[in-house]
Coordinates of C-alpha atoms in Angstrom, one line a residue:
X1 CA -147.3 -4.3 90.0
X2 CA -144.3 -3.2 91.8
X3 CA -143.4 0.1 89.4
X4 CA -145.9 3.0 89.6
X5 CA -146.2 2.8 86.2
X6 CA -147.8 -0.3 86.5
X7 CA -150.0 0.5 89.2
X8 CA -151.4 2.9 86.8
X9 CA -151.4 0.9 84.2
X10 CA -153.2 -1.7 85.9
X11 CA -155.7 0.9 87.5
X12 CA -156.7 1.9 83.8
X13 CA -157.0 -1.5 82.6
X14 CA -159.3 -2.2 85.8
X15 CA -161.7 1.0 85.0
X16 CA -162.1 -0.4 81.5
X17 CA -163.4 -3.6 82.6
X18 CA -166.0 -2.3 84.8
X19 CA -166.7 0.0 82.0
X20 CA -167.2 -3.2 79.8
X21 CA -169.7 -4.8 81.9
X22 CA -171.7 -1.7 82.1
X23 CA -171.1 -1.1 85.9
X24 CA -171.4 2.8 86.6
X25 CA -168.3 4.5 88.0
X26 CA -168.7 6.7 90.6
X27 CA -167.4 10.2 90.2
X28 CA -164.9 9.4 93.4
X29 CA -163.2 6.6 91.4
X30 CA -161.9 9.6 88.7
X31 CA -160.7 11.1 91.5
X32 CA -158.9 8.3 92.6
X33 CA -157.5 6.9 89.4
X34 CA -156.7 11.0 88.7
X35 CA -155.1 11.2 92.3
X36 CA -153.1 7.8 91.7
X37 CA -151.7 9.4 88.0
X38 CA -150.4 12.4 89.7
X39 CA -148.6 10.3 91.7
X40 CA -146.6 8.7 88.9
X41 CA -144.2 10.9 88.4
X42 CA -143.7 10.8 84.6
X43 CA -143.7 13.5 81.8
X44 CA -147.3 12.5 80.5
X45 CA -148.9 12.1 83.7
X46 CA -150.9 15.4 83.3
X47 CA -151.8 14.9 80.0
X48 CA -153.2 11.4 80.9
X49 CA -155.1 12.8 84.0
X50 CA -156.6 15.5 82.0
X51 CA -157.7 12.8 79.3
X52 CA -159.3 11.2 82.1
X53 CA -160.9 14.6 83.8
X54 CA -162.3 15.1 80.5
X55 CA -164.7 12.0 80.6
X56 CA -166.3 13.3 83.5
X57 CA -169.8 15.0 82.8
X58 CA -171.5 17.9 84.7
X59 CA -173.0 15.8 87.6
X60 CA -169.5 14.0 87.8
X61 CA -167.7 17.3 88.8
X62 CA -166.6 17.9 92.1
X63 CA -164.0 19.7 94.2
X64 CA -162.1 16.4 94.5
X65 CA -162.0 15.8 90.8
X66 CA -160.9 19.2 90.2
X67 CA -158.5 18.8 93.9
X68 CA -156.7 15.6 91.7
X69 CA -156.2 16.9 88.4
X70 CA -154.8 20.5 90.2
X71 CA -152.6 18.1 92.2
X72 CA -151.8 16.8 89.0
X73 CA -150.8 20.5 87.7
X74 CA -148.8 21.4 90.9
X75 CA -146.8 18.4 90.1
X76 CA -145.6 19.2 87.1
X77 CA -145.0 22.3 87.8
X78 CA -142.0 21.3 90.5
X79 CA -140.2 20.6 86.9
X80 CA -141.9 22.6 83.9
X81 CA -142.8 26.1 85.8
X82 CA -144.9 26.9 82.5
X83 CA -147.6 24.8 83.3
X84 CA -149.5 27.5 85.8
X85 CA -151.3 28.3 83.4
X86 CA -153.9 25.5 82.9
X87 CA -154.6 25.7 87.1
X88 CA -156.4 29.1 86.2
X89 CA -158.3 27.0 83.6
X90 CA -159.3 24.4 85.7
X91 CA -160.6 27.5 88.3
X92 CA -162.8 29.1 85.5
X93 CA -164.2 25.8 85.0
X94 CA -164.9 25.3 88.5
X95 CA -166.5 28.6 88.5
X96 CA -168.8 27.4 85.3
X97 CA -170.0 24.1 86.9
X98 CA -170.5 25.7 90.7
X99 CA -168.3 23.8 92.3
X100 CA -166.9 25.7 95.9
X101 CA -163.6 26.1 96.5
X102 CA -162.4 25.3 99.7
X103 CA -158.8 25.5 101.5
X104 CA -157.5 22.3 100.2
X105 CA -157.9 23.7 96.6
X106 CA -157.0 27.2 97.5
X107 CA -153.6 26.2 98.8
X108 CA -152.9 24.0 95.8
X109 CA -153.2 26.5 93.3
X110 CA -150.8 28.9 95.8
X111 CA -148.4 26.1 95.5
X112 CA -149.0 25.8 91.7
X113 CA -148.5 30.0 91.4
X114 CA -144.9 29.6 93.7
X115 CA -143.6 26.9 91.6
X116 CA -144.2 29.0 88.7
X117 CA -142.9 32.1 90.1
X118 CA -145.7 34.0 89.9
X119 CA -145.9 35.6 93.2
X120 CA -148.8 37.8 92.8
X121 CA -151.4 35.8 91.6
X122 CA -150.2 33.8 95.0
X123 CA -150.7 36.9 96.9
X124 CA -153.9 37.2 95.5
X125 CA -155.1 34.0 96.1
X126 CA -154.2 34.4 99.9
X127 CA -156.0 37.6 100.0
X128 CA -159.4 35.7 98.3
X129 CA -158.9 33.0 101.5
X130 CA -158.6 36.3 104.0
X131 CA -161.9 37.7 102.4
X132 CA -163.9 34.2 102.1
X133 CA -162.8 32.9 105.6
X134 CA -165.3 29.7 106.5
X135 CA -164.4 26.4 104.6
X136 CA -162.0 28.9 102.5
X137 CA -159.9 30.4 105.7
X138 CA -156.2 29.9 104.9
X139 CA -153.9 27.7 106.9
X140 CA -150.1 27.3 107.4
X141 CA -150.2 25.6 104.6
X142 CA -151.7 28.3 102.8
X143 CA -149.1 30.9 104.4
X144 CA -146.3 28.7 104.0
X145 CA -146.9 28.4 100.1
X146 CA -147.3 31.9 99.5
X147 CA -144.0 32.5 101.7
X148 CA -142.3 30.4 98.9
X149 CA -144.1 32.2 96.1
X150 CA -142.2 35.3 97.6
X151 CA -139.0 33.4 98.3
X152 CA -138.7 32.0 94.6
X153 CA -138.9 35.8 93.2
X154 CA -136.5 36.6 96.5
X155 CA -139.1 39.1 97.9
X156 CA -137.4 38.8 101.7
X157 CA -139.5 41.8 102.7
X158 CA -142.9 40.5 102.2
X159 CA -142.3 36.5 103.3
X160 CA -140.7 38.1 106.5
X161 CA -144.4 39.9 106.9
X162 CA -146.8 37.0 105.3
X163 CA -144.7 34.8 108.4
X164 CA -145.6 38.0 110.9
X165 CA -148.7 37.9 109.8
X166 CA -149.5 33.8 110.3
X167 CA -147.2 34.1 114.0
X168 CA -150.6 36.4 114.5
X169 CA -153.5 34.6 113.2
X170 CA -152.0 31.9 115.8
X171 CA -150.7 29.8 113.3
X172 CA -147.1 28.1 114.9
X173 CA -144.8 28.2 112.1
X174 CA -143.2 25.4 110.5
X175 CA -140.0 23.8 109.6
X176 CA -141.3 24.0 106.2
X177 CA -142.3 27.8 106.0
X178 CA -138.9 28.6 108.2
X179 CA -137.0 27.1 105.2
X180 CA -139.3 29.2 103.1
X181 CA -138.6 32.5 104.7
X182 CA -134.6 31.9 105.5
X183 CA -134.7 31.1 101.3
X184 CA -136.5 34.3 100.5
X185 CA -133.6 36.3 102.1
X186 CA -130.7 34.6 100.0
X187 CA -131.6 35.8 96.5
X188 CA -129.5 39.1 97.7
X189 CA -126.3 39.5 99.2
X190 CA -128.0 42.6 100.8
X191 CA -130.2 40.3 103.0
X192 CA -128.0 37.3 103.7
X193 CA -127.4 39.3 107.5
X194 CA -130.9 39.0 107.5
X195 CA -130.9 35.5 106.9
X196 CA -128.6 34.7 109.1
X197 CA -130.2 36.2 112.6
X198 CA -133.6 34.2 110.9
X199 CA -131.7 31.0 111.2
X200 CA -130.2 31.8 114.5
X201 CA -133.5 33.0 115.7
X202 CA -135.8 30.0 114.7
X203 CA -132.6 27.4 115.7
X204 CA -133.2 28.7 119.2
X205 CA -137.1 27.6 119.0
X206 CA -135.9 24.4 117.0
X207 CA -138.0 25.4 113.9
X208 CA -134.6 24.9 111.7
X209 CA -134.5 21.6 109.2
X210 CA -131.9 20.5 106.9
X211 CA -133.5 22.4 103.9
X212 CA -133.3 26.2 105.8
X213 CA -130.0 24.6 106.4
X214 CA -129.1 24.3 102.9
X215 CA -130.8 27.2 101.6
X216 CA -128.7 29.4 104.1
X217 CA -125.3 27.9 102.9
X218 CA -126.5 27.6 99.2
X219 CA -126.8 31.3 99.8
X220 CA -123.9 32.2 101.3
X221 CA -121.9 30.2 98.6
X222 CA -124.1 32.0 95.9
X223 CA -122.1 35.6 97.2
X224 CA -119.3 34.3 97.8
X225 CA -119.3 34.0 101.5
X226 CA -117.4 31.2 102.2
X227 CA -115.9 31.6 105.2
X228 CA -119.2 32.4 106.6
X229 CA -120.2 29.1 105.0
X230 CA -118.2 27.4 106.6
X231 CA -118.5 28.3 109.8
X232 CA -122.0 27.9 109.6
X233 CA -121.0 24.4 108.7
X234 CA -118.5 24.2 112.3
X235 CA -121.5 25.7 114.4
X236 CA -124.3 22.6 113.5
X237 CA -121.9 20.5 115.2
X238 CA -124.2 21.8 118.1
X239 CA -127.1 20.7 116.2
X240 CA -126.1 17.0 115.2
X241 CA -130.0 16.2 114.1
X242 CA -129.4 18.8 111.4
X243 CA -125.5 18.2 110.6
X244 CA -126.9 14.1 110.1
X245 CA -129.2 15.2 107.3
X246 CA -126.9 17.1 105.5
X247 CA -127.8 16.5 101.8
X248 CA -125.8 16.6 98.5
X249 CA -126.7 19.8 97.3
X250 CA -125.1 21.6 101.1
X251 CA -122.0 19.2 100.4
X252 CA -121.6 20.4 97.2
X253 CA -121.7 24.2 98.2
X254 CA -119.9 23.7 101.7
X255 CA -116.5 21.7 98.7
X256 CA -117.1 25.0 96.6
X257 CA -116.4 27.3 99.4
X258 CA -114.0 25.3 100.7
X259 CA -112.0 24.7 97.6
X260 CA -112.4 28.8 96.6
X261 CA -110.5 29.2 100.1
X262 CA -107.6 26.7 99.1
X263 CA -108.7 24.6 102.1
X264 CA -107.8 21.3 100.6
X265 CA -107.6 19.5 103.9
X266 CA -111.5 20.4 104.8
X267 CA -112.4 19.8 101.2
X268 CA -111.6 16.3 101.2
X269 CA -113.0 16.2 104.6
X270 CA -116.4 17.0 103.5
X271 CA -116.0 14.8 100.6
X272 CA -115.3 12.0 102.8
X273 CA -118.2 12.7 104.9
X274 CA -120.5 12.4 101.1
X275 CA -118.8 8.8 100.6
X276 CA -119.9 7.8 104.2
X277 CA -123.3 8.6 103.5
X278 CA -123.0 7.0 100.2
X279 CA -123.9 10.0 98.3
X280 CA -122.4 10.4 95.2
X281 CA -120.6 13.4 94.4
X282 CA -121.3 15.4 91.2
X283 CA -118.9 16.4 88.6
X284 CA -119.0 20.2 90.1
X285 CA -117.6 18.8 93.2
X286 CA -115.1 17.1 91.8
X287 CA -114.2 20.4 89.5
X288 CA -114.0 22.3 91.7
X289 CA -111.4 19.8 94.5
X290 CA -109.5 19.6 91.2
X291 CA -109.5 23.4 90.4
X292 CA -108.4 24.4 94.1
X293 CA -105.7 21.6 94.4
X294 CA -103.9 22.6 90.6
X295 CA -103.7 25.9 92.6
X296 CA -102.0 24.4 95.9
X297 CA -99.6 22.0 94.3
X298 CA -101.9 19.0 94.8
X299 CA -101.6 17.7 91.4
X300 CA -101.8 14.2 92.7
X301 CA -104.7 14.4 94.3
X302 CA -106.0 16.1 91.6
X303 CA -105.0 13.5 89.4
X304 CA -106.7 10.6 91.5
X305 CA -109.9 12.8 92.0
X306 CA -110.2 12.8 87.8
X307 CA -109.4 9.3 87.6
X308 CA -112.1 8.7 90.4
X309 CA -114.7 10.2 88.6
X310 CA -113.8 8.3 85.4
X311 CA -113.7 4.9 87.6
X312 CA -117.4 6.0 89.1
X313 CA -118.3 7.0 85.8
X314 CA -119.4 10.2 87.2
X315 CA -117.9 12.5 84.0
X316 CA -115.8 14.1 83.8
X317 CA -117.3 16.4 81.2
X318 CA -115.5 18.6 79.2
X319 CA -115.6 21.5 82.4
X320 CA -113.6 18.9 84.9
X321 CA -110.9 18.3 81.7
X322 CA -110.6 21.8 81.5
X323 CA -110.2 21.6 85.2
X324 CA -107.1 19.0 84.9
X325 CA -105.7 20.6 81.9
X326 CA -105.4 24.0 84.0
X327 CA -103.5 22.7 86.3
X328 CA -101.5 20.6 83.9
X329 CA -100.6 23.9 81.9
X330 CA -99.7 25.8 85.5
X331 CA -97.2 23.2 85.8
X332 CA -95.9 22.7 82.2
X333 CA -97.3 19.2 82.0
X334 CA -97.1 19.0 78.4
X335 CA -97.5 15.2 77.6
X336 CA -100.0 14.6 80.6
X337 CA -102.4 17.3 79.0
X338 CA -101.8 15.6 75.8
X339 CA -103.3 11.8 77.3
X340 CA -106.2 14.2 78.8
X341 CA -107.1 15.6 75.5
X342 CA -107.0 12.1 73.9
X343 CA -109.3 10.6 76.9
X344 CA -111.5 14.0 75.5
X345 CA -111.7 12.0 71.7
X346 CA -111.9 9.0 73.0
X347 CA -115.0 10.0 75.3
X348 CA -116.7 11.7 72.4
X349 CA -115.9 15.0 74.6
X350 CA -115.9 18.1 72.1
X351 CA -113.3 20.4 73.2
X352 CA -113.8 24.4 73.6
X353 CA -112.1 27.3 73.6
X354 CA -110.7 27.2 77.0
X355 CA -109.5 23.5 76.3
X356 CA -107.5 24.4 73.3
X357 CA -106.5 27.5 75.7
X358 CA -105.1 25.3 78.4
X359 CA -103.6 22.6 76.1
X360 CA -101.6 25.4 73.8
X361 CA -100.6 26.9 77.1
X362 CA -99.3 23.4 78.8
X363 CA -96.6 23.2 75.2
X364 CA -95.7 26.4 75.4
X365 CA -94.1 26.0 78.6
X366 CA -92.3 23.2 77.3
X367 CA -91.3 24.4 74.2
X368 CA -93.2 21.9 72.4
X369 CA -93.7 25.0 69.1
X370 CA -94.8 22.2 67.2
X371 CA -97.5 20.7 69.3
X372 CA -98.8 23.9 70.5
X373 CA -99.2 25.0 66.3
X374 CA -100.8 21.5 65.4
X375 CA -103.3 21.9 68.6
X376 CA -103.9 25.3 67.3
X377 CA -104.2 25.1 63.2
X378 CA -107.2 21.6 65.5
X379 CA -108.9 24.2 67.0
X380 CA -109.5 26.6 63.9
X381 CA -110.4 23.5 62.1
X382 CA -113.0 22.5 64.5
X383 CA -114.7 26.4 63.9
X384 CA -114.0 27.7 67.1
X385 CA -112.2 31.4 66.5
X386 CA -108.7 32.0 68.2
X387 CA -108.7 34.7 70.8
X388 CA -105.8 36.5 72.4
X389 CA -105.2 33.7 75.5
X390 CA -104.9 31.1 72.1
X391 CA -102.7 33.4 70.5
X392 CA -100.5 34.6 73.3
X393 CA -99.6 30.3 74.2
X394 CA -98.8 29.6 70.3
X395 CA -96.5 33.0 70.9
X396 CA -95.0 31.8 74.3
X397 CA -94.1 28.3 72.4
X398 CA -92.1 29.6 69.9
X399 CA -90.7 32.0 72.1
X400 CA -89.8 29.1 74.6
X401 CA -88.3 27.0 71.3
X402 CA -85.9 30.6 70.8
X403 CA -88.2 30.7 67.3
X404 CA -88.4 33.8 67.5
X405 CA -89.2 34.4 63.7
X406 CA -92.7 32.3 64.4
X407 CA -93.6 34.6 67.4
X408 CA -93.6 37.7 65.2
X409 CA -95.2 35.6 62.8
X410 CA -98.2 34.8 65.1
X411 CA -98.0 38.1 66.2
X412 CA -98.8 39.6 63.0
X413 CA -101.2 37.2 61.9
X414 CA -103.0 37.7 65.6
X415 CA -102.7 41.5 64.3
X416 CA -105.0 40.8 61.2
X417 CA -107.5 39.0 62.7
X418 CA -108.0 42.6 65.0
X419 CA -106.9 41.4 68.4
X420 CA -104.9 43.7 70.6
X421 CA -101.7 42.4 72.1
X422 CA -101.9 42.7 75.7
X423 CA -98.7 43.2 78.3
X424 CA -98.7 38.4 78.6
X425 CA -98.6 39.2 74.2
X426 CA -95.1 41.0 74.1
X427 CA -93.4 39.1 77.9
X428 CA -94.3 35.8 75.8
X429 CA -92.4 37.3 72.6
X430 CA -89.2 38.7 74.6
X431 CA -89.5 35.2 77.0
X432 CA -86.3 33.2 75.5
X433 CA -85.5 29.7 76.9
X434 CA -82.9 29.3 79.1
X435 CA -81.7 26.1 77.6
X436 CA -82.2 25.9 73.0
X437 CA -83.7 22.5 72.8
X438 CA -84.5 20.8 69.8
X439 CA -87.6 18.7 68.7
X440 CA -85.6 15.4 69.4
X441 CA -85.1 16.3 72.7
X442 CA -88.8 16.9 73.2
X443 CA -90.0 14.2 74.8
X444 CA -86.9 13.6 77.4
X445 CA -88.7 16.7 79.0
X446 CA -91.5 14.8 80.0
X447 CA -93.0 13.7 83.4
X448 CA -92.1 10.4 83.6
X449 CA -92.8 9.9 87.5
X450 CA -96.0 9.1 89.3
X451 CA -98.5 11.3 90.2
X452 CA -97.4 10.5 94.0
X453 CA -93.6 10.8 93.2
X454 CA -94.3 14.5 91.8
X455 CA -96.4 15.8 94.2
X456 CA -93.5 14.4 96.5
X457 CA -90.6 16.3 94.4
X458 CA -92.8 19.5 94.1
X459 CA -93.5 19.6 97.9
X460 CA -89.5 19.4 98.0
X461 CA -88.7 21.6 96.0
X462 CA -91.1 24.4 97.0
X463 CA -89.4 23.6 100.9
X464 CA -85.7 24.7 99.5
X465 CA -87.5 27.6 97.4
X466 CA -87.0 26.3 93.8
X467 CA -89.6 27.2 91.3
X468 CA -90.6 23.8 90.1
X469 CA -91.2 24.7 86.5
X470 CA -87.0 26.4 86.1
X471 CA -86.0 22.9 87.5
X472 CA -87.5 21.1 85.5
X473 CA -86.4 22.8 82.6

């Protein structure tokens, strides 16, 4: 069969056949048909290979059984940490039936304890190998694993000494326990100096993969260092092996720290470099290019990155509207925030607080009273409470439409429902239009130009020094 599924299927339907003819199975076929189940990768692959384990009698059991169903267990615990539990199980039962552990067992179960974060039965493990030495000694594999079970609980302080301690026993370390070590140092900003000289120091002995790679920038993204990010990102030019296997998840945190920065230009740049390597960008990255160009005047590149991810049917969810719709309210783009909410309806996209927030906002600097109360009275109706952001756009609106009659209204009725005004609460009630316009005059305020024709009249107008919005108006 060409699925693993199949294969698995087909190995089960195989072992009942023999059963059927009365042939005797050896006890290394249960290993094998356990082995092969805990290579299918599916949600019920334990529970199968524990069915199976369970036929096995007393003279069946052997450290290659138990070695497969563990396997089995380690498995899923790369997506339900949970699991660890039933590895101990399995050891008692080894321990019952006399069956040795040796390394290949012992470094499974390490791996098992990592995945589930639990770092000092990991610890302990190690220490049992120490003690037992022989057929039991532990390996880099061994070290490695418990260096992981230390960097998932961000113990930098005792992976740095578990890898002192393997550089020692004369075991070379590895890409995969340098990745291991460099991780265990970015769960704190305190240690991310730490983690950089690591990186630096094993890049000189070429012990450095893409995944330390990652690690080190998903770290430095994680605290906010994005400059440094990005300069770690300049500096693997040097190291073109690495800089070629740069996977989605660095790309994703090299566009956040480029986008917090503003730096559109190397933004796109490194999103061009994903499409190259046909990797397909996630809705985060496409947030946050949106987020950083409503802040930089970029609306119509913001506007083609949404309608990219609606074309690659990547999203957007309700985060990357929100995203839009932000930008759309710094700019007063009333009716364009009114065709993203309707694209939120018509994508079965429930709107939130901060939608309604954004949406309110984008009338009110418009004028549009009426719109901004009807998306208002639609967000009460929908059982989300109004805060004071919700509140102080329904005030701007009015104030903006000269109302000023509604605005002490809403501010009254914000008043009752025990939410302080702030100092945007009273500048939004004394804010008066500089032009009264009427609701038939609405929609002649609109953006009727392109995307491409408004970023080009924004750039113009922010070279002669007029705010965009007053001109508009």
């Amino acid at each position: 069969p060409s699925s693993s599924a199949g294969i698995v299927r087909a190995a089960e339907d195989l072992f009942g056949r023999i059963e059927a003819k009365g042939v005797e199975i050896k006890k290394e076929s249960y290993a094998l048909l356990i082995a092969l189940i805990g290579r299918h990768r599916s949600p019920d692959a334990l529970e199968k290979a524990l069915r199976w384990y369970g036929r096995l009698d007393r003279s069946q059991m052997h450290e290659g059984a138990f070695n497969a169903v563990l396997q089995c267990v380690s498995r899923s615990a790369a997506y339900d940490a949970s699991v660890w539990p039933q590895a101990l199980k399995l050891v008692d039962e080894m321990a019952r039936y006399e069956v040795p552990m040796g390394t290949r067992t012992y470094n499974i179960l390490i791996t098992i304890m990592a995945r589930g974060k639990q770092k000092e039965k990991a610890l302990s493990l190690l220490e049992s190998m120490k003690e037992r030495g022989g057929e039991a000694a532990p390996d880099h594999i061994s070290y490695t694993s418990a260096i992981d079970a230390c960097a998932k609980v961000g113990d930098g302080p005792s992976a740095l000494s578990l890898h002192s301690e393997m550089e020692k026993s004369n075991l070379r370390p590895s890409y995969q326990s340098v990745a291991a070590l460099i991780k265990s140092h970015c769960h704190d900003k305190g240690n991310l100096p730490s983690a950089l000289d690591l990186f630096e120091r094993y890049s000189r002995q070429n012990l450095t993969s893409n995944v330390a790679y990652r690690h080190l920038v998903c770290g430095l993204v994680k605290h906010h260092e994005w400059e440094q990010a990005l300069s770690l990102y300049d500096s693997m030019s040097l190291q073109p092996k690495i800089q070629s296997q740069v996977d989605e998840t660095t790309y994703t945190g090299l566009i956040a720290a480029a986008s917090n920065l503003l730096e559109i230009d190397k933004a796109l740049e490194l999103l061009e470099g994903m499409y190259t390597k046909q990797m397909r960008p996630s809705t985060a990255v496409y947030t946050s290019l949106i987020k950083a160009c409503g802040k930089t005047n970029h609306m119509d590149i913001a506007v083609k990155l949404f309608s990219e991810m609606v074309e690659r049917q990547e999203g957007p969810d309700v985060v990357a509207c929100n995203a839009l719709l932000g930008a759309c309210a710094r700019r007063g783009w009333a009716k364009v925030s009114r065709n993203i909410f309707q694209y939120m309806e018509a994508a079965s996209l429930r709107p939130d607080s901060n939608t309604y927030s954004q949406v309110i906002y984008s009338q009110a600097r418009q004028g549009l009273d009426q719109n901004a109360q009807n998306y208002f009275d639609a967000m009460r109706n929908s059982g989300i409470t109004p805060k004071r952001t919700h509140y102080n756009g329904l005030i701007k609106a009015y104030s903006m439409a000269n109302n000023f009659n509604m605005s002490l209204a809403v501010y009254n009725e914000m008043r009752q429902d025990n939410i302080e005004a702030d100092a945007s609460t009273y500048q939004s009630m004394m804010r008066r239009a500089d032009l009264k316009l009427d609701d038939t005059d609405n929609e002649k305020r609109e953006p009727t130009k392109t995307p491409d024709e408004i970023s080009d009249l924004l750039r113009l107008l922010l070279t002669v020094g007029v705010d965009q919005t007053n001109q508009h108006q």
